[in-house]
Coordinates of C-alpha atoms in Angstrom, one line a residue:
X1 CA -6.4 -10.7 7.3
X2 CA -9.4 -8.9 5.8
X3 CA -12.0 -6.8 7.6
X4 CA -15.4 -6.2 6.1
X5 CA -16.9 -2.8 6.8
X6 CA -20.5 -3.8 6.1
X7 CA -22.0 -2.0 9.1
X8 CA -25.8 -2.0 8.7
X9 CA -27.5 1.5 9.0
X10 CA -31.0 0.3 8.1
X11 CA -32.0 0.4 11.7
X12 CA -31.1 4.0 12.0
X13 CA -33.0 4.9 8.9
X14 CA -36.1 3.0 10.1
X15 CA -35.9 4.6 13.5
X16 CA -35.6 8.1 11.9
X17 CA -38.4 7.4 9.6
X18 CA -40.6 6.2 12.4
X19 CA -40.3 9.6 14.1
X20 CA -42.3 11.2 11.3
X21 CA -45.0 8.6 11.9
X22 CA -45.5 9.7 15.5
X23 CA -46.9 13.1 14.6
X24 CA -50.3 13.1 16.2
X25 CA -53.4 13.1 14.1
X26 CA -55.5 16.3 14.1
X27 CA -57.7 16.5 17.2
X28 CA -61.4 17.2 17.1
X29 CA -62.0 20.9 17.1
X30 CA -63.6 20.8 20.5
X31 CA -60.7 18.8 22.1
X32 CA -57.7 20.6 23.5
X33 CA -54.5 20.3 21.5
X34 CA -52.3 17.4 22.7
X35 CA -49.0 18.2 24.3
X36 CA -46.1 17.9 21.9
X37 CA -44.1 14.7 22.3
X38 CA -40.6 15.3 23.6
X39 CA -38.3 13.4 21.3
X40 CA -35.1 14.7 22.7
X41 CA -34.0 11.5 24.4
X42 CA -34.8 9.4 21.4
X43 CA -32.9 11.7 19.1
X44 CA -30.0 11.6 21.4
X45 CA -29.9 7.8 21.4
X46 CA -29.9 7.8 17.6
X47 CA -27.2 10.5 17.5
X48 CA -25.1 8.4 20.0
X49 CA -25.4 5.3 17.8
X50 CA -24.3 7.3 14.7
X51 CA -21.3 8.6 16.7
X52 CA -20.4 5.1 17.9
X53 CA -20.5 3.6 14.3
X54 CA -18.6 6.6 13.0
X55 CA -15.9 6.1 15.6
X56 CA -15.5 2.4 14.5
X57 CA -15.4 3.5 10.8
X58 CA -12.7 6.1 11.6
X59 CA -10.5 3.3 13.2
X60 CA -10.9 1.2 10.1
X61 CA -9.9 4.3 8.0
X62 CA -6.9 4.8 10.2
X63 CA -5.7 1.3 9.5
X64 CA -5.9 1.9 5.8
X65 CA -4.1 5.3 6.2
X66 CA -1.3 3.7 8.2
X67 CA -0.9 1.0 5.7
X68 CA -0.6 3.5 2.9
X69 CA 1.9 5.6 4.9
X70 CA 4.4 2.8 5.4
X71 CA 4.0 1.5 1.8
X72 CA 4.6 5.1 0.5
X73 CA 7.7 5.1 2.7
X74 CA 8.9 2.0 0.7
X75 CA 8.2 3.6 -2.7
X76 CA 10.0 6.8 -1.7
X77 CA 12.9 4.7 -0.4
X78 CA 13.1 2.9 -3.8
X79 CA 14.0 6.1 -5.5
X80 CA 16.2 7.6 -2.7
X81 CA 13.7 10.5 -2.4
X82 CA 15.0 11.3 1.1
X83 CA 13.1 14.6 1.7
X84 CA 9.8 12.8 1.0
X85 CA 10.9 9.9 3.3
X86 CA 12.0 12.2 6.2
X87 CA 8.8 14.2 6.0
X88 CA 6.8 11.1 6.9
X89 CA 8.3 11.3 10.4
X90 CA 7.1 13.2 13.5
X91 CA 9.5 16.1 14.6
X92 CA 10.6 14.1 17.6
X93 CA 10.7 10.7 15.9
X94 CA 13.5 8.1 16.2
X95 CA 15.1 5.8 13.6
X96 CA 17.2 2.8 14.3
X97 CA 18.7 0.3 11.9
X98 CA 20.7 -2.2 13.9
X99 CA 23.6 -2.1 14.6
X100 CA 24.2 1.5 13.3
X101 CA 22.8 3.5 16.1
X102 CA 19.8 5.7 16.8
X103 CA 18.9 9.0 15.1
X104 CA 16.7 11.3 17.0
X105 CA 14.5 14.0 15.5
X106 CA 13.5 14.7 11.9
X107 CA 16.6 16.7 11.1
X108 CA 18.9 13.9 12.3
X109 CA 16.8 11.3 10.4
X110 CA 17.1 13.3 7.3
X111 CA 20.9 13.4 7.7
X112 CA 20.8 9.6 8.1
X113 CA 19.1 9.0 4.8
X114 CA 21.3 11.5 2.9
X115 CA 24.3 9.6 4.4
X116 CA 23.2 6.5 2.6
X117 CA 23.9 8.0 -0.8
X118 CA 26.9 10.2 -0.2
X119 CA 24.9 13.4 0.6
X120 CA 22.7 13.4 -2.5
X121 CA 19.0 12.7 -3.1
X122 CA 17.9 10.4 -5.8
X123 CA 19.5 7.5 -7.6
X124 CA 22.1 7.8 -10.4
X125 CA 22.6 5.7 -13.5
X126 CA 23.2 2.1 -12.6
X127 CA 21.8 2.1 -9.0
X128 CA 18.9 -0.2 -7.8
X129 CA 17.4 0.4 -4.4
X130 CA 14.1 -1.6 -4.0
X131 CA 12.7 -1.7 -0.5
X132 CA 9.5 -3.8 -0.5
X133 CA 7.1 -3.3 2.5
X134 CA 5.0 -6.4 3.1
X135 CA 2.7 -8.3 5.6
X136 CA 1.5 -5.6 8.0
X137 CA 0.1 -6.3 11.4
X138 CA -1.2 -3.0 12.7
X139 CA -2.5 -2.3 16.2
X140 CA -4.3 0.9 17.1
X141 CA -4.4 2.4 20.6
X142 CA -7.7 2.7 22.4
X143 CA -7.9 6.4 21.9
X144 CA -6.9 6.2 18.2
X145 CA -4.0 8.6 18.4
X146 CA -1.1 6.1 18.4
X147 CA -0.4 2.8 16.6
X148 CA 2.2 0.1 16.4
X149 CA 3.0 -2.1 13.3
X150 CA 5.1 -5.0 12.3
X151 CA 6.2 -5.1 8.7
X152 CA 8.4 -7.4 6.6
X153 CA 11.0 -5.8 4.4
X154 CA 12.6 -7.3 1.3
X155 CA 15.6 -5.5 -0.2
X156 CA 17.0 -5.7 -3.8
X157 CA 19.8 -3.3 -4.5
X158 CA 23.1 -3.0 -6.3
X159 CA 25.2 -1.1 -8.8
X160 CA 24.9 -2.4 -12.4
X161 CA 28.1 -4.1 -13.5
X162 CA 29.6 -4.1 -10.0
X163 CA 27.4 -5.7 -7.3
X164 CA 23.9 -7.0 -6.4
X165 CA 22.5 -7.8 -3.0
X166 CA 19.2 -8.9 -1.5
X167 CA 18.1 -9.0 2.0
X168 CA 15.2 -9.3 4.4
X169 CA 14.3 -7.8 7.8
X170 CA 11.5 -6.9 10.1
X171 CA 10.2 -3.5 11.2
X172 CA 8.6 -2.9 14.6
X173 CA 7.4 0.7 14.3
X174 CA 5.3 3.2 16.2
X175 CA 3.1 5.9 14.8
X176 CA 1.4 9.0 16.1
X177 CA -1.6 11.0 14.8
X178 CA -0.9 14.8 14.9
X179 CA -3.1 17.4 13.4
X180 CA -5.2 14.7 11.8
X181 CA -2.2 13.2 9.9
X182 CA -0.5 9.9 10.8
X183 CA 3.3 10.1 11.1
X184 CA 6.1 7.7 11.9
X185 CA 7.1 8.1 15.6
X186 CA 9.6 5.3 15.8
X187 CA 11.1 3.2 13.0
X188 CA 13.2 0.2 14.1
X189 CA 14.5 -2.2 11.4
X190 CA 16.0 -5.6 12.4
X191 CA 18.0 -6.9 9.5
X192 CA 17.7 -10.7 9.1
X193 CA 20.1 -11.0 6.3
X194 CA 21.8 -8.9 3.6
X195 CA 23.7 -11.1 1.2
X196 CA 25.3 -10.9 -2.3
X197 CA 23.0 -12.1 -5.0
X198 CA 25.6 -14.7 -6.1
X199 CA 25.8 -17.2 -3.3
X200 CA 22.7 -15.8 -1.5
X201 CA 21.9 -16.2 2.1
X202 CA 23.4 -19.6 2.4
X203 CA 26.8 -18.0 2.5
X204 CA 26.2 -14.8 4.4
X205 CA 27.8 -13.7 7.6
X206 CA 27.1 -11.1 10.3
X207 CA 29.7 -8.8 8.7
X208 CA 27.9 -9.0 5.4
X209 CA 24.5 -8.4 7.0
X210 CA 25.8 -5.3 8.8
X211 CA 26.5 -3.6 5.5
X212 CA 22.8 -2.7 5.1
X213 CA 21.7 0.7 6.3
X214 CA 25.1 2.0 7.2
X215 CA 25.1 5.8 6.8
X216 CA 28.0 8.2 6.8
X217 CA 25.9 10.4 9.2
X218 CA 26.9 10.0 12.9
X219 CA 24.0 8.7 15.1
X220 CA 22.8 10.5 18.1
X221 CA 23.3 7.5 20.4
X222 CA 24.5 3.9 19.9
X223 CA 22.2 0.9 19.6
X224 CA 21.1 -0.1 23.1
X225 CA 21.3 -3.8 22.4
X226 CA 22.9 -5.7 19.6
X227 CA 20.7 -8.5 18.2
X228 CA 21.9 -11.4 16.1
X229 CA 21.2 -11.7 12.4
X230 CA 21.2 -14.8 10.2
X231 CA 22.6 -17.4 10.7
X232 CA 22.1 -16.6 14.4
X233 CA 18.6 -17.4 15.6
X234 CA 16.8 -14.4 17.0
X235 CA 13.1 -13.7 17.4
X236 CA 12.2 -10.0 16.9
X237 CA 9.8 -9.1 19.8
X238 CA 6.2 -8.8 18.6
X239 CA 4.2 -5.8 19.8
X240 CA 0.9 -7.7 19.7
X241 CA -0.4 -10.6 21.8
X242 CA -1.0 -13.7 19.7
X243 CA -4.6 -14.0 21.1
X244 CA -5.4 -10.5 20.1
X245 CA -4.6 -10.4 16.4
X246 CA -8.1 -11.3 15.2
X247 CA -9.5 -8.1 16.7
X248 CA -6.6 -5.7 16.2
X249 CA -8.5 -3.4 13.8
X250 CA -11.5 -2.9 16.1
X251 CA -12.0 -0.5 19.0
X252 CA -12.5 -1.8 22.5
X253 CA -16.1 -1.6 23.9
X254 CA -17.2 1.7 22.3
X255 CA -18.6 4.4 24.6
X256 CA -18.6 7.2 22.1
X257 CA -21.5 9.5 22.5
X258 CA -22.6 12.4 20.4
X259 CA -22.3 15.9 21.9
X260 CA -25.6 17.3 23.0
X261 CA -27.4 19.7 20.7
X262 CA -26.8 23.4 21.3
X263 CA -29.2 25.0 23.6
X264 CA -32.6 25.9 22.1
X265 CA -31.6 24.0 18.9
X266 CA -33.2 20.5 19.1
X267 CA -32.1 17.8 16.8
X268 CA -34.4 16.9 13.9
X269 CA -34.9 13.8 11.9
X270 CA -33.6 15.7 8.8
X271 CA -30.3 16.4 10.6
X272 CA -29.9 12.8 11.7
X273 CA -30.6 11.5 8.2
X274 CA -28.0 13.8 6.8
X275 CA -25.5 12.3 9.3
X276 CA -26.5 8.8 8.2
X277 CA -26.0 9.6 4.5
X278 CA -22.5 11.0 5.3
X279 CA -21.7 7.9 7.3
X280 CA -22.9 5.6 4.5
X281 CA -20.6 7.4 2.1
X282 CA -17.7 6.9 4.5
X283 CA -18.5 3.2 4.8
X284 CA -18.8 2.9 1.0
X285 CA -15.3 4.3 0.6
X286 CA -13.9 1.9 3.3
X287 CA -15.5 -1.2 1.7
X288 CA -14.1 0.0 -1.6
X289 CA -10.5 -0.4 -0.3
X290 CA -11.1 -4.1 0.3
X291 CA -12.8 -4.6 -3.1
X292 CA -10.0 -2.7 -4.9
X293 CA -7.2 -4.7 -3.3
X294 CA -9.1 -7.9 -4.2
X295 CA -9.4 -6.7 -7.8
X296 CA -5.7 -5.8 -8.1
X297 CA -4.8 -9.2 -6.7
X298 CA -7.2 -11.0 -9.0
X299 CA -5.5 -9.5 -12.0
X300 CA -2.2 -11.0 -10.9
X301 CA -3.7 -14.4 -10.4
X302 CA -5.4 -14.3 -13.9
X303 CA -2.1 -13.1 -15.4
X304 CA -0.3 -16.1 -13.8
X305 CA -2.3 -18.4 -16.0
X306 CA -2.9 -16.2 -19.1
X307 CA -6.6 -16.2 -18.5
X308 CA -7.6 -13.8 -21.2
X309 CA -11.4 -13.8 -20.8
X310 CA -11.1 -13.3 -17.0
X311 CA -8.5 -10.5 -17.4
X312 CA -10.4 -8.5 -20.0
X313 CA -13.6 -8.7 -17.9
X314 CA -11.9 -6.7 -15.2
X315 CA -11.8 -3.6 -17.5
X316 CA -14.4 -1.2 -18.5
X317 CA -15.4 -1.4 -22.2
X318 CA -13.3 1.7 -22.9
X319 CA -10.5 0.8 -20.5
X320 CA -6.8 1.1 -21.5
X321 CA -3.8 -1.1 -20.9
X322 CA -0.1 0.0 -21.2
X323 CA 2.7 -2.4 -20.1
X324 CA 6.4 -2.5 -20.6
X325 CA 6.6 0.0 -23.4
X326 CA 4.5 -2.0 -25.8
X327 CA 2.1 0.9 -26.4
X328 CA -1.5 1.6 -25.4
X329 CA -4.3 -0.8 -26.1
X330 CA -7.8 0.7 -26.1
X331 CA -10.9 -1.2 -25.1
X332 CA -11.6 -4.6 -23.5
X333 CA -11.5 -6.5 -26.8
X334 CA -8.0 -5.1 -27.6
X335 CA -6.9 -6.0 -24.1
X336 CA -8.1 -9.5 -24.6
X337 CA -6.0 -9.8 -27.8
X338 CA -3.0 -8.4 -26.0
X339 CA -3.3 -11.0 -23.2
X340 CA -3.8 -13.8 -25.8
X341 CA -0.5 -13.0 -27.4
X342 CA 1.3 -13.5 -24.1
X343 CA 0.8 -17.3 -24.7
X344 CA -1.3 -20.0 -23.1
X345 CA -0.3 -21.7 -19.9
X346 CA 1.5 -25.0 -20.7
X347 CA 3.5 -27.6 -18.8
X348 CA 6.9 -26.3 -18.0
X349 CA 6.0 -22.6 -18.1
X350 CA 6.1 -20.4 -15.1
X351 CA 4.6 -16.9 -15.0
X352 CA 4.1 -15.8 -11.4
X353 CA 2.7 -12.3 -11.4
X354 CA 2.6 -11.1 -7.8
X355 CA 0.8 -7.8 -7.0
X356 CA 2.3 -6.3 -3.8
X357 CA 2.4 -3.2 -1.6
X358 CA -0.8 -1.5 -2.8
X359 CA -1.3 2.2 -2.0
X360 CA -5.0 2.7 -2.4
X361 CA -6.8 6.0 -2.6
X362 CA -10.5 6.4 -3.2
X363 CA -12.1 9.6 -4.4
X364 CA -14.2 11.7 -2.1
X365 CA -17.5 10.6 -3.8
X366 CA -16.4 6.9 -3.7
X367 CA -16.8 6.4 -7.4
X368 CA -13.1 6.5 -8.6
X369 CA -9.8 5.2 -7.2
X370 CA -6.1 4.9 -7.8
X371 CA -3.6 2.2 -6.9
X372 CA 0.1 2.1 -6.9
X373 CA 1.2 -1.5 -6.7
X374 CA 4.5 -3.4 -7.0
X375 CA 5.0 -6.2 -9.5
X376 CA 7.3 -9.0 -8.4
X377 CA 7.5 -11.6 -11.2
X378 CA 9.1 -15.0 -11.7
X379 CA 9.1 -16.2 -15.3
X380 CA 10.6 -19.4 -16.7
X381 CA 10.5 -22.2 -19.2
X382 CA 11.6 -25.5 -17.7
X383 CA 15.1 -26.5 -18.9
X384 CA 15.5 -23.3 -21.0
X385 CA 15.4 -20.0 -19.1
X386 CA 14.4 -18.3 -15.9
X387 CA 14.0 -14.6 -15.1
X388 CA 13.2 -12.2 -12.3
X389 CA 11.2 -9.1 -12.9
X390 CA 10.2 -6.1 -10.8
X391 CA 8.1 -3.0 -11.7
X392 CA 5.5 -0.6 -10.6
X393 CA 1.8 -0.2 -11.6
X394 CA -0.1 3.1 -11.5
X395 CA -3.7 2.1 -12.1
X396 CA -7.0 3.9 -12.1
X397 CA -10.5 2.4 -11.4
X398 CA -14.1 3.4 -11.7
X399 CA -17.2 2.1 -10.0
X400 CA -19.5 0.8 -12.8
X401 CA -23.0 -0.4 -11.8
X402 CA -21.7 -1.1 -8.3
X403 CA -18.7 -3.1 -9.5
X404 CA -15.1 -1.8 -9.5
X405 CA -13.3 -2.1 -12.8
X406 CA -10.0 -1.0 -14.3
X407 CA -10.2 2.3 -16.2
X408 CA -6.4 2.3 -16.9
X409 CA -3.7 -0.2 -16.2
X410 CA -0.2 1.1 -16.6
X411 CA 2.8 -1.1 -15.8
X412 CA 6.3 0.4 -15.6
X413 CA 9.3 -1.9 -15.9
X414 CA 12.1 -1.6 -13.3
X415 CA 14.1 -4.6 -14.4
X416 CA 13.9 -8.0 -16.2
X417 CA 17.0 -10.1 -15.5
X418 CA 18.2 -13.6 -16.0
X419 CA 18.1 -15.7 -12.8
X420 CA 21.7 -16.9 -13.2
X421 CA 23.1 -13.4 -13.8
X422 CA 20.9 -11.3 -11.5
X423 CA 20.3 -7.5 -11.7
X424 CA 23.9 -6.7 -11.0
X425 CA 25.0 -8.1 -14.4
X426 CA 21.9 -8.1 -16.7
X427 CA 18.8 -6.0 -17.3
X428 CA 16.7 -6.4 -20.4
X429 CA 15.4 -3.3 -22.4
X430 CA 11.7 -2.6 -22.8
X431 CA 9.8 -5.1 -24.8
X432 CA 9.1 -4.6 -28.5
X433 CA 5.6 -4.5 -30.1
X434 CA 4.0 -7.8 -30.7
X435 CA 4.7 -8.9 -34.4
X436 CA 1.7 -8.0 -36.5
X437 CA -0.2 -6.5 -33.5
X438 CA 0.7 -2.8 -33.1
X439 CA -0.8 -0.8 -30.3
X440 CA -3.6 1.8 -30.8
X441 CA -1.2 4.5 -29.5
X442 CA 2.5 4.7 -28.6
X443 CA 3.3 4.5 -24.9
X444 CA 2.5 7.6 -23.0
X445 CA 5.9 8.2 -21.3
X446 CA 9.3 7.8 -22.9
X447 CA 11.6 6.0 -20.4
X448 CA 14.3 3.3 -20.0
X449 CA 14.4 0.7 -17.3
X450 CA 17.2 0.0 -14.9
X451 CA 20.2 0.6 -15.1
X452 CA 18.7 3.9 -16.3
X453 CA 17.1 6.1 -13.6
X454 CA 13.3 6.4 -14.0
X455 CA 10.8 7.3 -11.3
X456 CA 7.3 6.1 -12.2
X457 CA 4.9 9.1 -11.5
X458 CA 3.0 9.1 -8.2
X459 CA -0.7 9.5 -8.2
X460 CA -0.6 10.8 -4.6
X461 CA 1.1 13.6 -2.7
X462 CA 3.1 13.2 0.5
X463 CA 0.4 12.4 3.1
X464 CA 2.1 14.6 5.8
X465 CA 3.2 17.7 3.8
X466 CA 1.0 17.5 0.7
X467 CA 4.0 18.0 -1.5

C-alpha cells in the first residue's frame, strides 16, 4: 500500500500573502488615522492549520521510522549483532518466540539472543543467518505514542557443509515512542514452518519447526498458549480490522491546534511563512521516501529483463556501479555497457532480481539519500541450471532537477548457490571481471562471500542508541 504525502500548502501561502494586502492605504491628512486591523484570530486560524498538517506529516514520518526500525532489526539479526538488536527494545519490553517462552526486559532479551549463538556475538566461518522482514501492516495509535505491526519473516540459515534450513513466520509486534525514539515494546514471532532445505516444508513436522529460535537462556515465564505450526492450520490473530487497513497511516479527525502566541508577542506573516517553509521541507522528505522506494524497485524490474537503456537512465551521468566484486564502473555509459554484458533476455532464461526490505534515510535538506536493500534472486537457464542468490545493497542517491537518481550502487554478495545443492553444500565465489571489459577501478572493499563472514557496512547508526 502506498501513501502519497502531497499535502497542498498553496492556500496557506495565499492566505499569508493576502495579509500584506490588507494594510490600509494612507488616509488624507485631514482624516483621523484608521484603527489597526486586529489580525490575531486570522493568524491563529492559519497557525492551527499549519499545526494540523504538521501532525499528519509527523504520523506519516512515524510510519517510515517504524518500518526502518523493524527492517534494521532484520539486518542486525542476519549478522548476529545481538547488542544492536537488543538496543532496539524498550527497557520493559517482552520477546516471545513460540514455544520457547517469554523474556521480559532488555537484559533478559539480550540473554535470549546471546543464547542463540552459544554466548557469543557475531557469526563465525560457515554460518548463515538471514532473517528477511517483509510485508508490513503498521497501525499507529491516535496519540502517536504507540503502534502495532504485522510482519512476515523468511529465514535462511545453516552451517556450510553440515545443514541448511529455511522457514517462515509472522510477527505481531508492539512499539512505543520514548524520548522521541521508537522502540520495540513487544516482539512475538509465530513460526509457521522451519524445515531442512532438502525436502523442504512438504516433509516438516512440529518437532522440526520448534527448532527455530530455541535459546540456551532460560525464559522468564512460559508461553501462555501453544499454537500449532505447519502442517496444522492456525490463523495468527491480526491486530487490525479488515475494514480499516486503507486508512491505517492517517490520524483520526485531527483537532490539533497551535499554542497561542506568547503574551505581547503577536504572530506575524513572516513567522507563519517560515513555518510553512519548514513544513514544505518536511513533506518533501516524506514524498522522497516513496519516490526512492519506487526507484529501487524499478531497478530490480529492469534488471530482471536486462533492460540496459532503462537501467543506465536511473543513474547520474557520473554515477558509479559496483556489484559482486567485478570492480567499479564510472558513468552512465559504462554502466550501460556493464548491463549489456549480462546478456539479453531470451526464452528459457530466468533472472528474477527482487529488491526487498529497504531502509531509507533522506538527508536533512531533502537532496540526498541512502538505502540499504536486500537482493533475493532466482537465476536459471531452462534444462541446464538453476541458482538462488542473496545479497545486500548499500546505495546512495541524489535529487537531480527534481528527479531522484542513483549516485552509487554497491551490491555485496552473500551467497550464490545451486538450487539442487542449496547453501548448506555450495556457495560460489565472487564473480570474475568480464572478459575484455575491465572495470575503471578495482572493487572498494576486499571481502569473500559466505561461507566466509562479512558484514556489509551500514550507512546508518542504531536509531535508539546512535551507535
